[in-house]
Coordinates of C-alpha atoms in Angstrom, one line a residue:
M1 CA 65.5 63.2 131.6
S2 CA 69.0 64.0 132.8
D3 CA 69.8 65.6 136.2
T4 CA 70.8 69.2 135.6
R5 CA 72.3 69.5 139.0
F6 CA 74.8 66.6 139.1
S7 CA 75.4 65.6 135.5
L8 CA 75.8 67.8 132.5
P9 CA 74.5 66.7 129.1
A10 CA 77.2 66.4 126.4
T11 CA 76.6 69.5 124.5
P12 CA 78.8 70.2 121.4
P13 CA 80.8 73.3 121.9
R14 CA 79.5 76.3 120.1
S15 CA 81.6 77.6 117.2
S16 CA 83.3 80.9 117.5
E17 CA 81.0 82.4 114.9
E18 CA 77.9 81.5 116.9
E19 CA 79.5 82.9 120.1
T20 CA 80.5 86.3 118.7
G21 CA 78.6 86.6 115.4
G22 CA 81.7 86.3 113.3
P23 CA 84.3 88.9 112.3
A24 CA 82.0 90.7 110.0
Q25 CA 79.6 91.5 112.8
T26 CA 82.1 92.2 115.7
G27 CA 84.8 94.0 113.8
A28 CA 87.4 92.5 116.1
R29 CA 90.7 91.0 115.1
W30 CA 90.2 87.4 114.0
P31 CA 91.0 85.1 115.7
L32 CA 90.9 86.8 119.0
P33 CA 93.2 85.6 121.8
E34 CA 91.8 83.0 124.2
E35 CA 91.7 85.3 127.2
A36 CA 89.5 87.6 125.3
F37 CA 86.8 85.0 125.4
W38 CA 87.3 83.4 128.8
S39 CA 88.0 86.3 131.2
E40 CA 85.4 87.7 133.6
E41 CA 85.7 91.1 131.9
A42 CA 85.0 89.7 128.4
D43 CA 82.5 86.8 129.1
P44 CA 79.1 88.2 130.0
H45 CA 78.1 85.0 131.9
W46 CA 81.4 84.8 133.9
M47 CA 81.8 81.1 133.1
A48 CA 84.8 78.9 133.0
P49 CA 85.8 77.2 129.8
G50 CA 84.3 73.9 131.0
E51 CA 80.9 75.3 131.8
L52 CA 77.8 75.5 129.6
T53 CA 77.0 78.7 127.8
Q54 CA 73.4 77.8 126.9
P55 CA 70.7 78.5 129.5
Q56 CA 69.3 75.3 131.2
P57 CA 65.9 74.6 132.9
A58 CA 65.7 76.2 136.3
V59 CA 65.3 74.0 139.4
R60 CA 63.3 75.5 142.3
D61 CA 64.4 75.3 145.9
G62 CA 63.0 72.4 147.8
E63 CA 62.0 70.6 144.7
P64 CA 63.6 67.1 144.2
P65 CA 65.6 66.8 141.0
A66 CA 64.1 64.9 138.2
E67 CA 65.0 61.2 138.2
P68 CA 66.8 59.9 135.2
A69 CA 64.8 57.5 133.0
K70 CA 65.6 53.9 133.6
P71 CA 66.9 52.0 130.7
G72 CA 64.3 50.0 128.8
K73 CA 61.3 51.9 130.3
A74 CA 59.7 55.0 129.0
S75 CA 59.2 57.8 131.5
K76 CA 55.7 58.7 132.3
P77 CA 54.5 62.1 131.2
S78 CA 54.0 64.5 134.0
K79 CA 50.6 66.0 134.8
P80 CA 50.0 69.3 133.1
S81 CA 47.7 70.6 135.8
K82 CA 50.6 72.3 137.6
P83 CA 52.8 74.2 135.2
D84 CA 55.8 74.1 137.6
E85 CA 56.0 70.3 138.0
G86 CA 57.9 68.3 135.5
A87 CA 58.1 68.9 131.8
P88 CA 55.4 68.8 129.2
D89 CA 54.9 65.8 127.0
A90 CA 56.6 66.4 123.6
A91 CA 54.1 64.1 121.9
Q92 CA 51.1 66.1 123.2
P93 CA 52.0 69.7 123.5
Q94 CA 49.8 71.8 125.8
P95 CA 49.0 75.5 125.5
K96 CA 50.9 76.1 128.7
A97 CA 53.8 74.2 127.3
A98 CA 54.0 76.6 124.4
E99 CA 54.0 79.5 126.8
E100 CA 56.9 77.9 128.7
R101 CA 58.9 77.5 125.5
K102 CA 58.8 81.3 124.8
P103 CA 60.8 82.4 127.8
R104 CA 63.4 79.7 127.1
K105 CA 63.8 80.8 123.4
R106 CA 63.9 84.4 124.6
A107 CA 66.6 83.6 127.1
K108 CA 68.6 81.9 124.4
A109 CA 68.2 84.8 122.0
T110 CA 69.2 87.2 124.9
A111 CA 72.3 85.2 125.5
D112 CA 73.2 85.3 121.8
D113 CA 72.6 89.1 121.6
T114 CA 74.7 89.6 124.7
A115 CA 77.5 87.5 123.1
Q116 CA 77.3 89.6 120.0
Q117 CA 77.5 92.8 122.1
Q118 CA 80.5 91.4 123.9
P119 CA 83.0 94.3 124.3
E120 CA 86.0 94.2 122.0
P121 CA 89.5 94.4 123.4
K122 CA 90.6 98.0 123.5
Q123 CA 93.2 98.9 121.0
E124 CA 95.6 101.8 121.3
P125 CA 94.3 104.6 119.2
Q126 CA 96.5 105.4 116.2
P127 CA 97.9 109.0 116.3
P128 CA 96.1 111.2 113.8
K129 CA 98.1 111.8 110.7
R130 CA 99.3 115.4 110.7
K131 CA 97.9 117.4 107.8
R132 CA 100.4 118.9 105.4
D133 CA 100.8 122.6 105.8
P134 CA 99.9 124.4 102.6
Y135 CA 101.7 127.5 103.6
L136 CA 105.2 126.0 103.2
D137 CA 104.1 124.4 99.9
N138 CA 103.0 127.8 98.6
V139 CA 106.4 129.3 99.5
K140 CA 108.3 126.4 97.9
F141 CA 106.4 126.8 94.6
V142 CA 107.0 130.5 94.5
L143 CA 110.7 129.9 95.0
I144 CA 111.1 127.1 92.5
A145 CA 109.4 129.3 89.9
L146 CA 111.9 132.0 90.6
V147 CA 114.7 129.5 90.2
V148 CA 113.5 128.6 86.7
V149 CA 113.1 132.3 85.8
G150 CA 116.6 133.1 87.1
H151 CA 118.3 130.4 85.1
S152 CA 116.4 131.4 82.0
L153 CA 117.6 135.0 82.2
V154 CA 121.3 134.1 82.0
P155 CA 121.6 134.5 78.2
T156 CA 120.1 138.0 78.4
L157 CA 122.1 139.4 81.4
S158 CA 123.8 142.0 79.2
A159 CA 120.5 143.9 79.3
D160 CA 120.0 146.0 82.4
S161 CA 116.4 145.0 82.9
A162 CA 117.3 141.3 82.9
R163 CA 120.3 141.9 85.1
A164 CA 118.1 143.9 87.7
L165 CA 115.6 141.1 87.9
Y166 CA 118.4 138.5 88.2
I167 CA 120.0 140.3 91.1
F168 CA 116.6 140.8 92.8
I169 CA 115.8 137.1 92.6
Y170 CA 119.3 135.8 93.6
T171 CA 119.3 138.0 96.7
F172 CA 116.8 135.8 98.5
H173 CA 115.4 132.9 96.5
M174 CA 118.1 130.3 97.3
P175 CA 118.7 131.7 100.9
L176 CA 114.9 131.3 101.6
F177 CA 115.0 127.8 100.0
V178 CA 117.8 126.8 102.4
L179 CA 115.9 128.4 105.4
I180 CA 112.8 126.3 104.6
S181 CA 115.0 123.2 104.3
G182 CA 116.5 123.9 107.7
Y183 CA 113.0 124.4 109.2
L184 CA 111.9 121.0 107.8
S185 CA 115.1 119.3 109.1
R186 CA 114.3 120.0 112.8
N187 CA 113.1 116.4 113.4
F188 CA 115.0 114.8 110.6
W189 CA 117.0 112.4 112.7
N190 CA 113.9 111.2 114.6
S191 CA 112.7 109.1 111.7
N192 CA 114.4 106.1 110.1
A193 CA 112.5 106.7 106.8
K194 CA 113.8 110.3 106.6
T195 CA 117.3 109.2 107.4
N196 CA 117.2 106.7 104.6
K197 CA 116.3 109.6 102.2
L198 CA 119.8 110.9 102.6
V199 CA 120.6 108.2 100.1
D200 CA 117.3 107.9 98.2
T201 CA 116.7 111.6 97.6
F202 CA 120.3 113.0 97.6
L203 CA 123.1 110.7 96.7
V204 CA 121.5 108.4 94.1
P205 CA 119.6 111.3 92.2
Y206 CA 122.8 113.3 92.4
V207 CA 124.9 110.7 90.5
I208 CA 122.1 110.1 88.0
V209 CA 121.6 113.8 87.3
E210 CA 125.3 114.4 87.0
V211 CA 125.6 111.6 84.4
G212 CA 122.4 112.8 82.6
Y213 CA 123.6 116.4 82.3
A214 CA 127.0 115.2 81.1
L215 CA 125.3 113.2 78.3
L216 CA 123.0 116.2 77.5
R217 CA 126.0 118.5 77.1
V218 CA 127.6 116.1 74.7
A219 CA 124.3 115.8 72.7
V220 CA 124.2 119.6 72.2
G221 CA 127.8 119.8 71.0
Q222 CA 129.9 120.3 74.2
K223 CA 132.8 118.3 75.4
W224 CA 132.4 115.4 77.8
S225 CA 133.0 116.4 81.3
L226 CA 132.1 114.5 84.5
T227 CA 133.4 115.1 87.9
I228 CA 131.3 113.5 90.6
I229 CA 132.9 115.4 93.5
D230 CA 132.5 118.8 91.8
P231 CA 128.8 119.3 91.1
S232 CA 127.9 121.1 87.9
W233 CA 125.5 123.9 87.6
L234 CA 122.3 123.4 89.7
N235 CA 123.3 120.0 91.2
W236 CA 125.2 121.7 94.0
Y237 CA 122.1 122.0 96.1
L238 CA 121.7 118.2 96.6
L239 CA 125.2 117.8 98.1
A240 CA 125.0 121.0 100.2
L241 CA 121.7 120.0 101.7
L242 CA 123.1 116.5 102.4
F243 CA 125.9 117.9 104.5
W244 CA 123.7 120.5 106.2
R245 CA 121.4 117.7 107.3
L246 CA 124.3 115.6 108.4
S247 CA 125.4 118.5 110.6
T248 CA 121.9 119.0 112.2
P249 CA 122.7 117.1 115.4
V250 CA 125.7 119.3 116.0
W251 CA 123.7 122.5 115.6
K252 CA 120.9 121.3 117.8
R253 CA 123.3 120.6 120.7
M254 CA 124.7 124.1 120.7
K255 CA 123.5 126.9 123.0
Y256 CA 124.0 129.6 120.4
P257 CA 123.9 128.0 117.0
V258 CA 123.0 131.1 114.9
P259 CA 125.9 133.3 116.1
V260 CA 128.3 130.4 115.5
A261 CA 126.9 129.8 112.0
I262 CA 127.2 133.5 111.1
A263 CA 130.8 133.5 112.4
A264 CA 131.6 130.5 110.2
Y265 CA 130.0 132.3 107.3
L266 CA 132.1 135.4 107.8
L267 CA 135.4 133.6 108.4
A268 CA 134.8 131.5 105.2
G269 CA 135.4 134.6 103.1
F270 CA 139.1 134.6 104.2
S271 CA 139.9 131.3 102.5
Q272 CA 139.4 130.2 99.0
I273 CA 137.1 127.2 99.5
S274 CA 136.9 124.9 96.5
G275 CA 133.6 123.8 95.0
D276 CA 134.3 120.2 95.7
F277 CA 131.3 118.6 97.4
S278 CA 129.7 122.1 97.4
M279 CA 131.7 123.2 100.4
D280 CA 131.8 126.8 99.2
R281 CA 128.0 126.9 99.2
F282 CA 127.8 124.9 102.4
F283 CA 129.6 127.7 104.3
G284 CA 128.1 130.5 102.2
L285 CA 124.5 129.7 103.0
M286 CA 125.0 128.0 106.4
P287 CA 123.4 130.8 108.4
F288 CA 120.1 130.5 106.6
F289 CA 119.9 126.7 107.2
V290 CA 120.7 127.2 111.0
I291 CA 118.2 130.0 111.3
G292 CA 115.5 127.8 109.8
L293 CA 116.6 125.0 112.1
V294 CA 115.9 127.0 115.2
M295 CA 112.7 128.6 114.0
Q296 CA 109.4 127.5 115.5
P297 CA 105.8 127.7 114.1
E298 CA 105.1 130.7 116.3
H299 CA 107.8 132.7 114.5
F300 CA 105.9 132.2 111.2
E301 CA 102.8 133.4 112.9
L302 CA 104.4 136.6 113.9
L303 CA 104.8 137.4 110.2
N304 CA 101.1 137.2 109.7
R305 CA 100.3 140.5 111.3
R306 CA 98.9 143.4 109.2
W307 CA 101.7 145.9 110.0
I308 CA 104.4 143.4 109.1
K309 CA 102.7 142.7 105.8
I310 CA 102.7 146.4 105.0
L311 CA 106.3 146.6 106.0
A312 CA 107.0 143.5 103.8
V313 CA 105.5 145.2 100.7
L314 CA 107.7 148.3 101.3
T315 CA 110.7 146.0 101.7
V316 CA 110.1 144.2 98.4
L317 CA 109.5 147.5 96.5
G318 CA 112.6 149.0 98.0
A319 CA 114.7 146.0 97.1
A320 CA 113.4 146.1 93.6
A321 CA 114.4 149.8 93.3
V322 CA 117.9 149.1 94.6
A323 CA 118.3 146.2 92.2
I324 CA 117.4 148.4 89.3
Y325 CA 119.8 151.1 90.5
V326 CA 122.8 148.8 91.0
A327 CA 122.3 146.5 88.1
P328 CA 124.5 148.4 85.6
M329 CA 127.5 148.4 88.0
A330 CA 127.1 145.5 90.4
K331 CA 129.0 142.2 90.1
L332 CA 127.1 139.0 90.2
S333 CA 129.6 136.9 92.1
P334 CA 128.6 138.0 95.6
F335 CA 125.0 136.9 95.0
Y336 CA 126.1 133.2 94.6
F337 CA 127.2 133.1 98.3
K338 CA 130.5 131.3 97.6
A339 CA 133.2 133.8 96.4
S340 CA 136.1 134.6 98.8
F341 CA 137.4 138.1 99.5
Q342 CA 140.3 137.4 97.2
D343 CA 138.1 136.3 94.4
L344 CA 136.1 139.5 94.7
H345 CA 139.3 141.6 94.9
L346 CA 138.2 143.1 98.2
S347 CA 140.2 143.8 101.4
W348 CA 139.2 141.9 104.4
Y349 CA 137.2 144.7 106.0
M350 CA 135.4 145.5 102.8
G351 CA 134.7 141.8 102.3
L352 CA 133.3 141.4 105.8
G353 CA 131.1 144.5 105.2
L354 CA 129.8 143.1 102.0
R355 CA 129.0 139.8 103.6
V356 CA 127.2 141.4 106.5
G357 CA 125.2 143.7 104.3
L358 CA 124.3 140.8 101.9
L359 CA 123.2 138.7 104.9
V360 CA 121.0 141.4 106.3
C361 CA 119.4 142.2 102.9
S362 CA 118.8 138.6 102.2
L363 CA 117.1 137.9 105.6
A364 CA 114.9 141.0 105.2
L365 CA 113.7 139.8 101.8
C366 CA 113.2 136.3 103.1
F367 CA 111.0 137.4 105.9
A368 CA 109.1 139.8 103.6
V369 CA 108.3 137.0 101.1
L370 CA 107.3 134.7 104.0
A371 CA 104.9 137.4 105.2
L372 CA 103.3 138.0 101.8
V373 CA 102.8 134.4 100.6
P374 CA 99.2 133.1 101.1
R375 CA 98.8 130.8 104.0
G376 CA 95.7 128.8 103.0
E377 CA 95.1 126.4 100.2
T378 CA 95.7 127.9 96.7
W379 CA 95.8 126.5 93.2
F380 CA 99.5 126.0 93.4
S381 CA 99.7 124.4 96.9
D382 CA 99.8 120.9 95.5
L383 CA 102.4 121.9 93.0
G384 CA 104.7 122.9 95.9
T385 CA 104.9 119.3 97.0
R386 CA 106.9 118.3 93.9
T387 CA 109.6 121.1 93.7
L388 CA 112.4 118.5 93.6
Y389 CA 111.3 117.4 90.1
C390 CA 111.1 121.0 88.8
Y391 CA 114.6 121.8 90.3
L392 CA 116.4 118.8 88.8
L393 CA 114.5 118.7 85.4
H394 CA 114.2 122.3 84.4
G395 CA 117.8 122.5 83.4
I396 CA 117.1 120.2 80.4
P397 CA 114.8 122.6 78.5
V398 CA 116.8 125.7 79.7
L399 CA 120.1 124.2 78.5
I400 CA 118.6 123.2 75.1
A401 CA 117.1 126.7 74.7
K402 CA 120.5 128.3 75.4
E403 CA 122.4 126.0 73.0
M404 CA 119.8 126.3 70.2
G405 CA 119.8 130.1 70.5
W406 CA 116.2 130.5 71.4
L407 CA 117.0 133.0 74.2
E408 CA 119.2 135.3 72.0
F409 CA 116.6 137.0 69.9
P410 CA 117.1 140.8 69.9
W411 CA 113.6 141.6 71.2
L412 CA 114.3 139.6 74.4
Y413 CA 116.9 142.2 75.5
G414 CA 114.4 144.6 77.0
P415 CA 111.5 144.8 79.5
L416 CA 109.1 143.0 77.2
G417 CA 111.6 140.2 76.6
V418 CA 112.2 139.8 80.4
L419 CA 108.4 139.6 80.8
A420 CA 108.2 136.9 78.1
I421 CA 111.0 134.9 79.5
A422 CA 109.5 135.1 83.0
C423 CA 106.1 134.0 81.9
S424 CA 107.5 131.1 79.9
A425 CA 109.7 130.0 82.8
F426 CA 106.7 130.2 85.1
A427 CA 104.6 127.9 82.8
L428 CA 107.6 125.5 82.6
A429 CA 107.7 125.4 86.5
I430 CA 104.0 124.5 86.6
V431 CA 104.4 121.6 84.1
L432 CA 107.4 120.2 85.9
C433 CA 105.5 120.2 89.2
L434 CA 102.5 118.3 87.9
P435 CA 101.8 114.8 89.3
E436 CA 102.2 113.4 85.8
T437 CA 105.8 114.6 85.7
R438 CA 106.4 112.8 89.0
T439 CA 104.8 109.6 87.7
V440 CA 107.2 109.6 84.7
F441 CA 110.4 110.4 86.6
K442 CA 109.8 109.0 90.0
W443 CA 111.9 105.9 89.4
V444 CA 114.9 108.1 88.7
L445 CA 114.6 110.9 91.2
E446 CA 112.9 109.0 94.1
P447 CA 114.1 105.4 93.9
R448 CA 112.8 102.9 96.4
L449 CA 116.0 101.3 97.8
T450 CA 114.3 99.3 100.6
W451 CA 116.7 96.4 99.9
L452 CA 119.6 98.6 101.0
Y453 CA 118.5 99.0 104.6
R454 CA 118.0 96.8 107.5
R455 CA 114.4 98.1 108.0
P456 CA 112.4 99.2 105.0
S457 CA 111.7 102.9 105.0
R458 CA 108.2 104.1 105.3
S459 CA 107.4 107.4 103.5

């Protein structure tokens, strides 16, 4: 029998699966680093790498160590009368010997259990993924539905009912869209993935949509016209939002960004800014983007009070009444937020008064709509996550309907016709916001251009 005090028997090293129970049982990373096994904090036995990890027979104090067996001679079996002396004969097991084996097996099992319960190296907890706010998605779907309704009403604007609804919608729907875009751009430059979307979501879809609508106009009998720097029809929003987001760091460094943006909006009326790169809309809707940029979540909570909701209902009803009253005589150009004083044939003081009044009315309606839109999950909350598809694609059926004369029936020039157009446009908005629509057109409107960047974007 070998001497347990001075010489160690050659014991094959235990495999990592025996020591820890394997990756399926521990749940730790596999393989673990070496210090995770051999540090005092990790190893329950506090042993160095060269020491044994299996329990050995104990040697009592004052007891001479067992002599090693001489070569060529069999060692004599020890007397079983005293259980503490020697080891039992393997050939003739005694009842007491069986009792001595039990603690040893139990000790081995305890060691294995302790190894399995070895604490895993602590990993830094992943930050919880922020849940998407359904309130803003509800607002976006309501607005995109109004965009489709507004564009569908254009062929019937000679009717006062259609003109009144058109003026009511255009007073706030795009300003509020821009305000929400500004609010969502507050932390835009803090993420590489969002910065990459300046190309993925704006520039590439802009070029594709411009070419697509040029081809569509040719298909319905119009002449070929394509000017990339001058966006046609609804495509202006992509370029304007691109430049608004590029200007975000400048606004965030200003002490008083809102007054500066309003001043730029008023002064822009003195000059005839061309529509190249959507610069006319860039200045015309700039205050709404900057106001959204400085807004905080608590500002939206202020709109959730009962008295504000009552005031919001009165504001919406009053705006609708005013739109009905001014519809027969009002011009539509001011509601596009791009015409100069000269284009409107107004003096400078009349032009400034018109712009100030339009800004106040638009902001009042924007906050009224924000107060009235539901804040919890609704049936259209998920639809509000795909408004980009509805915005860029709804022009195809609307343009076809215009060119084919489907919106020129006499019965459409009246309140019932306006209601029919509005309901049809609302149904079209629902279809274009469905996940199936995104599946079909995602490769066009949201291309994955990871090969273009140094670091792949994570969305």
